[in-house]
Amino acid sequence: MADLRTNFAGIRSPNPFWLASAPPTDKEYNVVRAFEAGWGGVVWKTLGEDPPIVNVSSRYGAVSWGGQRIAGFNNIELITDRPLQVNLDEIRRVKRNWPDRAVVVSIMVPCTEDAWKKILPHVEDTGCDGIELNFGCPHGMSERNMGAAVGQVPEYVQMVAAWCKHYSKMPVIVKLTPNITDILKPARAALAGGADAVSLINTVMSITAVDLDLMAPEPTVDGQGSHGGYCGPAVKPIALRMVGDIARDTEMRGLPISGIGGISGWRDAAEFIALGAGTVQVCTAAMHYGFRIVDDMIDGLSNWMDSKGYATIADFQGRAVKNYVHWSDLNLNFKTIAKIDQDLCIKCGLCHIACEDTSHQSIAALRVDGKRRYEVIEEECVGCNLCAHVCPVESCITMQPQPAAKPKLVWGNHPNNPMYVPEAAE
Amino acid sequence: MTDIAAGRLPPAQIAANFADAHPPLTPHEAVVEASRCYYCYDAPCMEACPTGIDIPSFIKKIGTGNLRGSALTIFEQNILGGSCARVCPTEILCERACVRMAEEERPVRIGALQRRATDWLMEHDPAPFQRGPATGKHIAVVGAGPAGLACAHRLALHGHEVTIFEGRPKSGGLNEYGIAAYKLADDFAQREVAFVLSVGGIHIEHDKQLGRDFDLATLQRRFDAVFLAIGLSGVRALELEGESFAGVRNAVDFIAELRQSGNKANLPVGRSVVVIGGGNTAIDAATQARRLGAEDVTIVYRRGPGDMSATADEQDWAQTNGVRIRHWATPHRLLGRDGQVTGIEFMRTQPGANGRAVPAGDTFTLETDMVLKAVGQVFIADPLKSDGSLALAVEDGRIAVDADRRTSLPGVFAGGDCVAGLDLTVAAVQDGKVAALAIHRQLMG
């Protein structure tokens, strides 16, 4: 049984599965249920100044895909709508009753030193394990110069992180917004401000759908809608990329990263950890199915680690980072081609039509004795993988790496590269 | 003491037994099931459909919520897509060809999805098709069953005027008179007829029988073309001693009576029923006898399960309904008392040359109150005769036609069960469609 314990910027938890700051961590009742279910930690739903904000009725939009509910999810809910003291009292009680779990408190107050100086001691006094600065919320709060409005300006990120380090002793995690061109800028700013860790991604600005009867974006509030923050399985690729970018950045080497974005099971978590994350945070999957999903996350990850011989999280954390390279570092002499397992083929023809219409015309549609047969034309195949992706049968189409005919060649050294200057002969 | 009586079950139970046996998918179920379709290219299911419906496309459209487009994709190839969705033996057609069979032996439920789309359109737009600009041509169709209706509809789309002559008081053919009530529940067959006729330009004359009320030569003179869709009007007899005993009936008559009866609780059925035959008629008769309240229903077939023309699914359905199926036995003699059937003596059979059943030597007897004969229907050519002679060619007991469903007589076409091919609604629809297109080409060419 693998050891799933984590120490993330000094914050310990029995497993890397935390609930992200969101509705599931709104109050003691939910958090206690989460801990009972086995979650390693929570980031408490963002605290703000009193008086509390007011939320709208109708708060979530979702994307269904082929009958699957909540492939993508979006919300227009704001930070906690409960008084500060109520939250502080509950946080104190929860941490006291669950000392082995990570209790991190998310905070968002106006971008003034006084505001942060005022709230930090109250939070620290609860005995919580750390704070997460909500610089990511892309709706509602950003219009009030908080949330993403701070996260999109690296100078502000650095400034607020520095205040937090100055006015408290708690580990500081800066939560980053993906609604920015270069994720490295705010991440480096967080580090420069003294932050102990970053977490990402917060939600992506989005409109999930337009109600074609009401002619308004969903979710609709009295016939109108607003953009929201997108999350759920659909955003995982965006999050993985941003996590990987930070993990491989030499300036930020060793900066703890809490991965967030569409994590729905242990495999997603393993991928984030392989790309450098130390813990992962989950929200949408829990909101879809309840807290019990952590059970499979924990023993799925543990079983997978056992099967691979990884005893601890650290054993595989960041292992994929060195293989996350820039396109220009890829080997242009590598060649792989598709192979169809004729015994597994169910004759759906999807590989053929995808290749024929949209790729390289390298899968022939044949009839042999009246029966359909699809065959790869190896000379034409460029190894794009499209056929393997469209094939509905697991392992029916596989990509076969071809024996290396030539040494590795990258774009920088390719004769077609206008910038390439052959080394002068000695 | 024979026992044939009505009301063996409470009326509410009988009503439930003859309601829709396979209720429609809910809208959400349909979307989930549609998502199982891989949207195959050169889809095997489509090739397996006698009417060539673009199945992946209609299923895709269900998934996107384009139910009108989905239904029209179906109806453009098969105007009786509604009844075919209910009665097609999909397990030997499209669903057997579904690529998911190779993968997991659980095909996409194409029939159920077709019903979802066609039901939706028939409810929301009872008249989606309009007759084309009038051509001045007038075509006679004999028989208002699936083949005749499909032919008439396609002709009307091309602007021709059509008169259908139907021997029975109602249109629909076997959909009205020959299919088990729980497969085409309530008044679906008549609603579908109205749906087909809504195109305009089609007139139906009921109670007009070929050979009795008019003859083929007259039709040839009066109309620009003729389409014969007269089905199989003969029922094969056992040709055994005792066949005229009371309580011995043709299964097709029993089924038709069930379909036409407003209150099935009034229909008499034996306490014990024996059905002889191995086709879907035998299955439908036996299962409906059970559902009317017969305690003991046995189908007896002269060969093995794989030889029955009823599909495996149909055989399972009968057995699920408590019907016993006995194989390898053939009726030898009907037993009776006071003119009333009391039992049948069967001769055991065994496989002989070419898969035929040959007598095995011994016999057994089943006591029964009612015998339903379902040993096949046959084509009767007599109504086609004019002045006592048959002008058009008949081959292997059916009207001979070419690929365009053209008979040997100029301007006379035929389709449905009266020609060779699968005796299925969907095949009849295709015959009607193909013949209509050929007629159109011939008249307008």
mmCIF file of C-alpha atoms in Angstrom, chain A residues 106-413:
data_model
loop_
_atom_site.group_PDB
_atom_site.id
_atom_site.type_symbol
_atom_site.label_atom_id
_atom_site.label_comp_id
_atom_site.label_asym_id
_atom_site.label_seq_id
_atom_site.Cartn_x
_atom_site.Cartn_y
_atom_site.Cartn_z
ATOM 1 C CA SER A 106 -9.023 31.191 0.862
ATOM 2 C CA ILE A 107 -9.127 34.949 1.204
ATOM 3 C CA MET A 108 -10.173 37.789 -1.040
ATOM 4 C CA VAL A 109 -10.313 41.356 0.234
ATOM 5 C CA PRO A 110 -9.748 44.666 -1.570
ATOM 6 C CA CYS A 111 -6.294 45.346 -2.864
ATOM 7 C CA THR A 112 -5.191 47.617 -0.031
ATOM 8 C CA GLU A 113 -2.607 46.854 2.602
ATOM 9 C CA ASP A 114 -5.029 47.773 5.386
ATOM 10 C CA ALA A 115 -7.638 45.322 4.245
ATOM 11 C CA TRP A 116 -5.162 42.408 4.230
ATOM 12 C CA LYS A 117 -3.479 43.539 7.454
ATOM 13 C CA LYS A 118 -6.869 43.541 9.122
ATOM 14 C CA ILE A 119 -8.134 40.114 8.070
ATOM 15 C CA LEU A 120 -4.942 38.048 8.287
ATOM 16 C CA PRO A 121 -4.674 37.880 12.121
ATOM 17 C CA HIS A 122 -8.279 36.757 12.394
ATOM 18 C CA VAL A 123 -7.639 33.935 9.941
ATOM 19 C CA GLU A 124 -4.329 32.955 11.511
ATOM 20 C CA ASP A 125 -6.008 32.814 14.904
ATOM 21 C CA THR A 126 -8.258 29.963 13.761
ATOM 22 C CA GLY A 127 -5.303 27.616 13.744
ATOM 23 C CA CYS A 128 -5.690 26.897 10.033
ATOM 24 C CA ASP A 129 -2.742 25.467 8.143
ATOM 25 C CA GLY A 130 -2.323 28.163 5.534
ATOM 26 C CA ILE A 131 -3.996 30.610 3.270
ATOM 27 C CA GLU A 132 -4.756 30.692 -0.415
ATOM 28 C CA LEU A 133 -5.064 34.067 -2.084
ATOM 29 C CA ASN A 134 -7.981 34.108 -4.458
ATOM 30 C CA PHE A 135 -6.583 36.017 -7.410
ATOM 31 C CA GLY A 136 -8.562 34.093 -9.882
ATOM 32 C CA CYS A 137 -12.291 34.492 -9.591
ATOM 33 C CA PRO A 138 -13.201 35.878 -13.046
ATOM 34 C CA HIS A 139 -16.697 37.139 -12.392
ATOM 35 C CA GLY A 140 -18.476 39.412 -9.970
ATOM 36 C CA MET A 141 -15.497 40.093 -7.736
ATOM 37 C CA SER A 142 -13.164 41.108 -10.550
ATOM 38 C CA GLU A 143 -15.486 43.982 -11.407
ATOM 39 C CA ARG A 144 -14.850 45.156 -7.831
ATOM 40 C CA ASN A 145 -11.091 45.064 -8.437
ATOM 41 C CA MET A 146 -10.605 41.768 -6.651
ATOM 42 C CA GLY A 147 -10.072 38.182 -7.801
ATOM 43 C CA ALA A 148 -8.865 37.959 -11.375
ATOM 44 C CA ALA A 149 -8.496 41.732 -11.534
ATOM 45 C CA VAL A 150 -5.540 41.297 -9.162
ATOM 46 C CA GLY A 151 -4.320 38.043 -10.665
ATOM 47 C CA GLN A 152 -4.054 39.570 -14.121
ATOM 48 C CA VAL A 153 -1.555 42.191 -12.920
ATOM 49 C CA PRO A 154 1.705 40.550 -11.820
ATOM 50 C CA GLU A 155 2.740 43.619 -9.802
ATOM 51 C CA TYR A 156 -0.398 43.337 -7.677
ATOM 52 C CA VAL A 157 0.140 39.612 -7.193
ATOM 53 C CA GLN A 158 3.622 40.241 -5.874
ATOM 54 C CA MET A 159 2.477 43.134 -3.673
ATOM 55 C CA VAL A 160 -0.371 41.266 -1.999
ATOM 56 C CA ALA A 161 1.699 38.105 -1.539
ATOM 57 C CA ALA A 162 4.335 40.202 0.178
ATOM 58 C CA TRP A 163 1.740 41.759 2.512
ATOM 59 C CA CYS A 164 0.503 38.325 3.464
ATOM 60 C CA LYS A 165 4.000 37.083 4.244
ATOM 61 C CA HIS A 166 4.627 40.241 6.200
ATOM 62 C CA TYR A 167 1.475 40.181 8.317
ATOM 63 C CA SER A 168 1.260 36.436 8.981
ATOM 64 C CA LYS A 169 3.418 33.392 9.544
ATOM 65 C CA MET A 170 1.140 31.092 7.596
ATOM 66 C CA PRO A 171 2.161 29.363 4.372
ATOM 67 C CA VAL A 172 0.829 31.455 1.504
ATOM 68 C CA ILE A 173 -0.524 29.829 -1.640
ATOM 69 C CA VAL A 174 -1.317 32.127 -4.535
ATOM 70 C CA LYS A 175 -4.169 30.846 -6.699
ATOM 71 C CA LEU A 176 -3.606 31.831 -10.304
ATOM 72 C CA THR A 177 -6.088 32.804 -12.959
ATOM 73 C CA PRO A 178 -5.801 31.195 -16.387
ATOM 74 C CA ASN A 179 -7.383 34.267 -17.967
ATOM 75 C CA ILE A 180 -4.001 35.639 -18.938
ATOM 76 C CA THR A 181 -1.615 35.228 -21.850
ATOM 77 C CA ASP A 182 1.476 33.987 -20.021
ATOM 78 C CA ILE A 183 0.971 32.063 -16.800
ATOM 79 C CA LEU A 184 4.664 32.397 -15.920
ATOM 80 C CA LYS A 185 4.343 36.135 -15.262
ATOM 81 C CA PRO A 186 1.949 36.014 -12.283
ATOM 82 C CA ALA A 187 3.569 32.794 -11.029
ATOM 83 C CA ARG A 188 6.993 34.420 -10.925
ATOM 84 C CA ALA A 189 5.426 37.485 -9.315
ATOM 85 C CA ALA A 190 3.955 35.294 -6.581
ATOM 86 C CA LEU A 191 7.372 33.786 -5.947
ATOM 87 C CA ALA A 192 8.971 37.213 -5.928
ATOM 88 C CA GLY A 193 6.408 38.355 -3.376
ATOM 89 C CA GLY A 194 7.463 35.508 -1.109
ATOM 90 C CA ALA A 195 4.594 33.123 -1.719
ATOM 91 C CA ASP A 196 5.252 29.582 -0.556
ATOM 92 C CA ALA A 197 3.269 27.907 -3.331
ATOM 93 C CA VAL A 198 0.911 28.447 -6.233
ATOM 94 C CA SER A 199 -2.329 26.704 -7.063
ATOM 95 C CA LEU A 200 -3.890 26.639 -10.505
ATOM 96 C CA ILE A 201 -5.990 26.979 -12.455
ATOM 97 C CA ASN A 202 -8.881 29.045 -11.263
ATOM 98 C CA THR A 203 -11.857 29.071 -13.609
ATOM 99 C CA VAL A 204 -11.792 30.146 -17.239
ATOM 100 C CA MET A 205 -14.037 33.024 -18.299
ATOM 101 C CA SER A 206 -16.883 31.421 -20.145
ATOM 102 C CA ILE A 207 -20.411 31.273 -21.446
ATOM 103 C CA THR A 208 -21.490 27.631 -21.375
ATOM 104 C CA ALA A 209 -24.526 27.997 -23.581
ATOM 105 C CA VAL A 210 -27.126 30.363 -24.921
ATOM 106 C CA ASP A 211 -30.737 29.643 -24.069
ATOM 107 C CA LEU A 212 -32.242 29.873 -27.561
ATOM 108 C CA ASP A 213 -35.747 30.467 -26.268
ATOM 109 C CA LEU A 214 -34.843 33.193 -23.789
ATOM 110 C CA MET A 215 -32.029 34.412 -26.066
ATOM 111 C CA ALA A 216 -29.749 34.802 -23.094
ATOM 112 C CA PRO A 217 -26.532 33.209 -21.856
ATOM 113 C CA GLU A 218 -26.910 30.404 -19.352
ATOM 114 C CA PRO A 219 -27.367 30.285 -16.445
ATOM 115 C CA THR A 220 -30.087 32.875 -16.746
ATOM 116 C CA VAL A 221 -31.072 35.178 -13.919
ATOM 117 C CA ASP A 222 -34.407 36.791 -14.620
ATOM 118 C CA GLY A 223 -33.907 36.466 -18.374
ATOM 119 C CA GLN A 224 -30.290 37.586 -18.474
ATOM 120 C CA GLY A 225 -26.924 35.960 -18.021
ATOM 121 C CA SER A 226 -23.373 36.913 -17.235
ATOM 122 C CA HIS A 227 -20.071 35.267 -18.062
ATOM 123 C CA GLY A 228 -18.940 32.771 -15.487
ATOM 124 C CA GLY A 229 -15.950 30.677 -14.563
ATOM 125 C CA TYR A 230 -15.468 27.408 -16.465
ATOM 126 C CA CYS A 231 -14.197 24.256 -14.835
ATOM 127 C CA GLY A 232 -14.792 20.513 -14.887
ATOM 128 C CA PRO A 233 -13.322 17.796 -17.127
ATOM 129 C CA ALA A 234 -13.272 20.104 -20.172
ATOM 130 C CA VAL A 235 -10.628 22.407 -18.663
ATOM 131 C CA LYS A 236 -8.166 19.721 -17.573
ATOM 132 C CA PRO A 237 -5.949 20.092 -20.669
ATOM 133 C CA ILE A 238 -5.684 23.841 -20.120
ATOM 134 C CA ALA A 239 -4.753 23.313 -16.483
ATOM 135 C CA LEU A 240 -2.184 20.610 -17.221
ATOM 136 C CA ARG A 241 -0.414 22.870 -19.682
ATOM 137 C CA MET A 242 -0.187 25.748 -17.223
ATOM 138 C CA VAL A 243 0.973 23.502 -14.391
ATOM 139 C CA GLY A 244 3.618 22.022 -16.687
ATOM 140 C CA ASP A 245 4.809 25.464 -17.777
ATOM 141 C CA ILE A 246 5.458 26.480 -14.187
ATOM 142 C CA ALA A 247 6.960 23.145 -13.219
ATOM 143 C CA ARG A 248 9.600 23.260 -15.950
ATOM 144 C CA ASP A 249 10.440 26.926 -15.483
ATOM 145 C CA THR A 250 13.971 27.147 -14.113
ATOM 146 C CA GLU A 251 13.252 30.308 -12.100
ATOM 147 C CA MET A 252 10.491 28.551 -10.183
ATOM 148 C CA ARG A 253 12.154 25.192 -9.706
ATOM 149 C CA GLY A 254 10.915 23.623 -6.479
ATOM 150 C CA LEU A 255 7.948 25.976 -6.036
ATOM 151 C CA PRO A 256 5.108 23.781 -4.736
ATOM 152 C CA ILE A 257 2.151 23.592 -7.098
ATOM 153 C CA SER A 258 -1.358 22.530 -6.169
ATOM 154 C CA GLY A 259 -2.986 21.327 -9.374
ATOM 155 C CA ILE A 260 -6.590 22.256 -10.092
ATOM 156 C CA GLY A 261 -8.782 21.829 -13.154
ATOM 157 C CA GLY A 262 -11.127 19.035 -14.116
ATOM 158 C CA ILE A 263 -9.623 16.421 -11.831
ATOM 159 C CA SER A 264 -12.264 13.724 -11.636
ATOM 160 C CA GLY A 265 -10.378 10.606 -10.667
ATOM 161 C CA TRP A 266 -7.055 9.170 -9.577
ATOM 162 C CA ARG A 267 -5.654 9.062 -13.095
ATOM 163 C CA ASP A 268 -6.187 12.795 -13.564
ATOM 164 C CA ALA A 269 -4.496 13.372 -10.216
ATOM 165 C CA ALA A 270 -1.544 11.158 -11.184
ATOM 166 C CA GLU A 271 -1.128 13.153 -14.390
ATOM 167 C CA PHE A 272 -1.039 16.478 -12.534
ATOM 168 C CA ILE A 273 1.448 15.076 -10.016
ATOM 169 C CA ALA A 274 3.608 13.643 -12.806
ATOM 170 C CA LEU A 275 3.695 17.140 -14.304
ATOM 171 C CA GLY A 276 4.889 18.595 -11.017
ATOM 172 C CA ALA A 277 1.893 19.128 -8.730
ATOM 173 C CA GLY A 278 2.316 18.297 -5.034
ATOM 174 C CA THR A 279 -1.378 18.157 -4.205
ATOM 175 C CA VAL A 280 -4.512 18.357 -6.301
ATOM 176 C CA GLN A 281 -7.746 20.183 -5.684
ATOM 177 C CA VAL A 282 -11.134 18.928 -6.776
ATOM 178 C CA CYS A 283 -14.479 20.640 -7.053
ATOM 179 C CA THR A 284 -16.679 19.780 -10.048
ATOM 180 C CA ALA A 285 -16.423 16.004 -9.681
ATOM 181 C CA ALA A 286 -17.493 16.294 -6.033
ATOM 182 C CA MET A 287 -20.328 18.617 -6.974
ATOM 183 C CA HIS A 288 -21.451 16.076 -9.564
ATOM 184 C CA TYR A 289 -21.266 12.909 -7.493
ATOM 185 C CA GLY A 290 -20.734 13.849 -3.852
ATOM 186 C CA PHE A 291 -17.738 13.436 -1.585
ATOM 187 C CA ARG A 292 -17.652 9.616 -1.842
ATOM 188 C CA ILE A 293 -15.649 9.860 -5.081
ATOM 189 C CA VAL A 294 -12.499 10.326 -3.014
ATOM 190 C CA ASP A 295 -12.605 6.654 -2.102
ATOM 191 C CA ASP A 296 -11.702 5.587 -5.636
ATOM 192 C CA MET A 297 -9.242 8.460 -5.948
ATOM 193 C CA ILE A 298 -7.341 7.235 -2.902
ATOM 194 C CA ASP A 299 -7.239 3.545 -3.588
ATOM 195 C CA GLY A 300 -7.008 3.981 -7.340
ATOM 196 C CA LEU A 301 -3.896 6.128 -6.954
ATOM 197 C CA SER A 302 -2.484 3.799 -4.332
ATOM 198 C CA ASN A 303 -3.051 0.697 -6.476
ATOM 199 C CA TRP A 304 -1.551 2.352 -9.502
ATOM 200 C CA MET A 305 1.504 3.459 -7.481
ATOM 201 C CA ASP A 306 1.911 -0.084 -6.173
ATOM 202 C CA SER A 307 1.729 -1.454 -9.708
ATOM 203 C CA LYS A 308 4.466 0.949 -10.783
ATOM 204 C CA GLY A 309 6.605 0.510 -7.700
ATOM 205 C CA TYR A 310 6.185 4.075 -6.443
ATOM 206 C CA ALA A 311 6.206 4.026 -2.646
ATOM 207 C CA THR A 312 5.506 7.712 -2.083
ATOM 208 C CA ILE A 313 4.036 10.613 -4.003
ATOM 209 C CA ALA A 314 7.520 12.095 -4.270
ATOM 210 C CA ASP A 315 8.638 9.001 -6.178
ATOM 211 C CA PHE A 316 6.762 10.057 -9.275
ATOM 212 C CA GLN A 317 6.050 13.710 -8.681
ATOM 213 C CA GLY A 318 7.398 15.758 -11.600
ATOM 214 C CA ARG A 319 8.614 12.700 -13.507
ATOM 215 C CA ALA A 320 6.976 13.897 -16.739
ATOM 216 C CA VAL A 321 8.358 17.418 -16.489
ATOM 217 C CA LYS A 322 11.640 16.717 -18.258
ATOM 218 C CA ASN A 323 9.700 15.260 -21.180
ATOM 219 C CA TYR A 324 7.491 18.333 -21.475
ATOM 220 C CA VAL A 325 9.578 20.227 -24.005
ATOM 221 C CA HIS A 326 9.108 22.966 -26.541
ATOM 222 C CA TRP A 327 8.008 21.904 -30.009
ATOM 223 C CA SER A 328 11.399 22.900 -31.356
ATOM 224 C CA ASP A 329 13.012 20.214 -29.214
ATOM 225 C CA LEU A 330 11.025 17.383 -30.792
ATOM 226 C CA ASN A 331 12.787 14.861 -33.024
ATOM 227 C CA LEU A 332 11.781 15.468 -36.646
ATOM 228 C CA ASN A 333 13.312 12.162 -37.688
ATOM 229 C CA PHE A 334 11.017 10.106 -35.492
ATOM 230 C CA LYS A 335 8.336 8.245 -37.388
ATOM 231 C CA THR A 336 5.373 6.255 -36.182
ATOM 232 C CA ILE A 337 2.637 4.704 -38.284
ATOM 233 C CA ALA A 338 -0.816 3.352 -37.593
ATOM 234 C CA LYS A 339 -1.552 -0.346 -37.392
ATOM 235 C CA ILE A 340 -5.076 -1.770 -37.422
ATOM 236 C CA ASP A 341 -5.707 -5.000 -35.549
ATOM 237 C CA GLN A 342 -8.045 -6.706 -38.005
ATOM 238 C CA ASP A 343 -9.338 -9.099 -35.343
ATOM 239 C CA LEU A 344 -10.486 -6.235 -33.143
ATOM 240 C CA CYS A 345 -11.820 -4.058 -35.990
ATOM 241 C CA ILE A 346 -15.611 -3.703 -35.888
ATOM 242 C CA LYS A 347 -15.820 -2.147 -39.390
ATOM 243 C CA CYS A 348 -17.241 1.217 -38.367
ATOM 244 C CA GLY A 349 -15.204 2.977 -41.058
ATOM 245 C CA LEU A 350 -14.470 5.984 -38.846
ATOM 246 C CA CYS A 351 -10.691 5.710 -39.316
ATOM 247 C CA HIS A 352 -11.130 5.656 -43.070
ATOM 248 C CA ILE A 353 -13.451 8.615 -43.371
ATOM 249 C CA ALA A 354 -11.465 10.734 -40.901
ATOM 250 C CA CYS A 355 -8.234 10.063 -42.772
ATOM 251 C CA GLU A 356 -9.822 10.312 -46.207
ATOM 252 C CA ASP A 357 -11.675 13.571 -45.617
ATOM 253 C CA THR A 358 -9.404 15.371 -43.210
ATOM 254 C CA SER A 359 -5.940 13.854 -43.199
ATOM 255 C CA HIS A 360 -3.649 11.983 -45.508
ATOM 256 C CA GLN A 361 -5.773 9.459 -47.425
ATOM 257 C CA SER A 362 -3.800 6.635 -45.898
ATOM 258 C CA ILE A 363 -6.531 4.222 -44.837
ATOM 259 C CA ALA A 364 -8.081 2.238 -47.660
ATOM 260 C CA ALA A 365 -11.728 1.113 -47.492
ATOM 261 C CA LEU A 366 -11.811 -2.304 -49.111
ATOM 262 C CA ARG A 367 -14.328 -5.055 -49.616
ATOM 263 C CA VAL A 368 -12.835 -8.502 -49.404
ATOM 264 C CA ASP A 369 -15.310 -11.245 -50.279
ATOM 265 C CA GLY A 370 -18.021 -8.666 -49.713
ATOM 266 C CA LYS A 371 -16.776 -7.854 -46.201
ATOM 267 C CA ARG A 372 -15.481 -4.465 -45.166
ATOM 268 C CA ARG A 373 -11.779 -4.224 -44.492
ATOM 269 C CA TYR A 374 -9.791 -1.122 -43.601
ATOM 270 C CA GLU A 375 -6.069 -1.115 -44.249
ATOM 271 C CA VAL A 376 -3.333 1.400 -43.563
ATOM 272 C CA ILE A 377 -1.398 2.552 -46.624
ATOM 273 C CA GLU A 378 1.914 2.739 -44.806
ATOM 274 C CA GLU A 379 3.684 4.860 -47.425
ATOM 275 C CA GLU A 380 1.076 7.600 -46.979
ATOM 276 C CA CYS A 381 0.713 7.479 -43.188
ATOM 277 C CA VAL A 382 2.343 10.419 -41.394
ATOM 278 C CA GLY A 383 1.663 8.979 -37.932
ATOM 279 C CA CYS A 384 -0.752 11.750 -36.938
ATOM 280 C CA ASN A 385 -2.782 9.463 -34.582
ATOM 281 C CA LEU A 386 -6.156 10.748 -35.797
ATOM 282 C CA CYS A 387 -7.359 7.249 -36.702
ATOM 283 C CA ALA A 388 -6.333 5.879 -33.313
ATOM 284 C CA HIS A 389 -8.325 8.655 -31.627
ATOM 285 C CA VAL A 390 -11.494 8.199 -33.662
ATOM 286 C CA CYS A 391 -11.445 4.391 -33.392
ATOM 287 C CA PRO A 392 -14.028 3.404 -30.778
ATOM 288 C CA VAL A 393 -12.320 0.120 -29.948
ATOM 289 C CA GLU A 394 -9.610 0.168 -27.315
ATOM 290 C CA SER A 395 -6.234 -0.910 -28.724
ATOM 291 C CA CYS A 396 -7.608 -1.677 -32.188
ATOM 292 C CA ILE A 397 -5.500 0.992 -33.854
ATOM 293 C CA THR A 398 -2.069 1.413 -32.338
ATOM 294 C CA MET A 399 0.821 3.584 -33.375
ATOM 295 C CA GLN A 400 3.959 1.662 -34.204
ATOM 296 C CA PRO A 401 7.221 3.585 -33.801
ATOM 297 C CA GLN A 402 9.457 2.824 -36.762
ATOM 298 C CA PRO A 403 13.115 1.900 -36.351
ATOM 299 C CA ALA A 404 15.206 5.053 -36.225
ATOM 300 C CA ALA A 405 16.682 5.490 -39.681
ATOM 301 C CA LYS A 406 18.512 8.716 -38.843
ATOM 302 C CA PRO A 407 19.777 10.418 -35.683
ATOM 303 C CA LYS A 408 17.609 12.904 -33.788
ATOM 304 C CA LEU A 409 17.034 16.110 -35.712
ATOM 305 C CA VAL A 410 15.323 19.163 -34.245
ATOM 306 C CA TRP A 411 13.895 22.152 -36.079
ATOM 307 C CA GLY A 412 16.816 24.320 -35.143
ATOM 308 C CA ASN A 413 19.064 22.083 -37.220
#
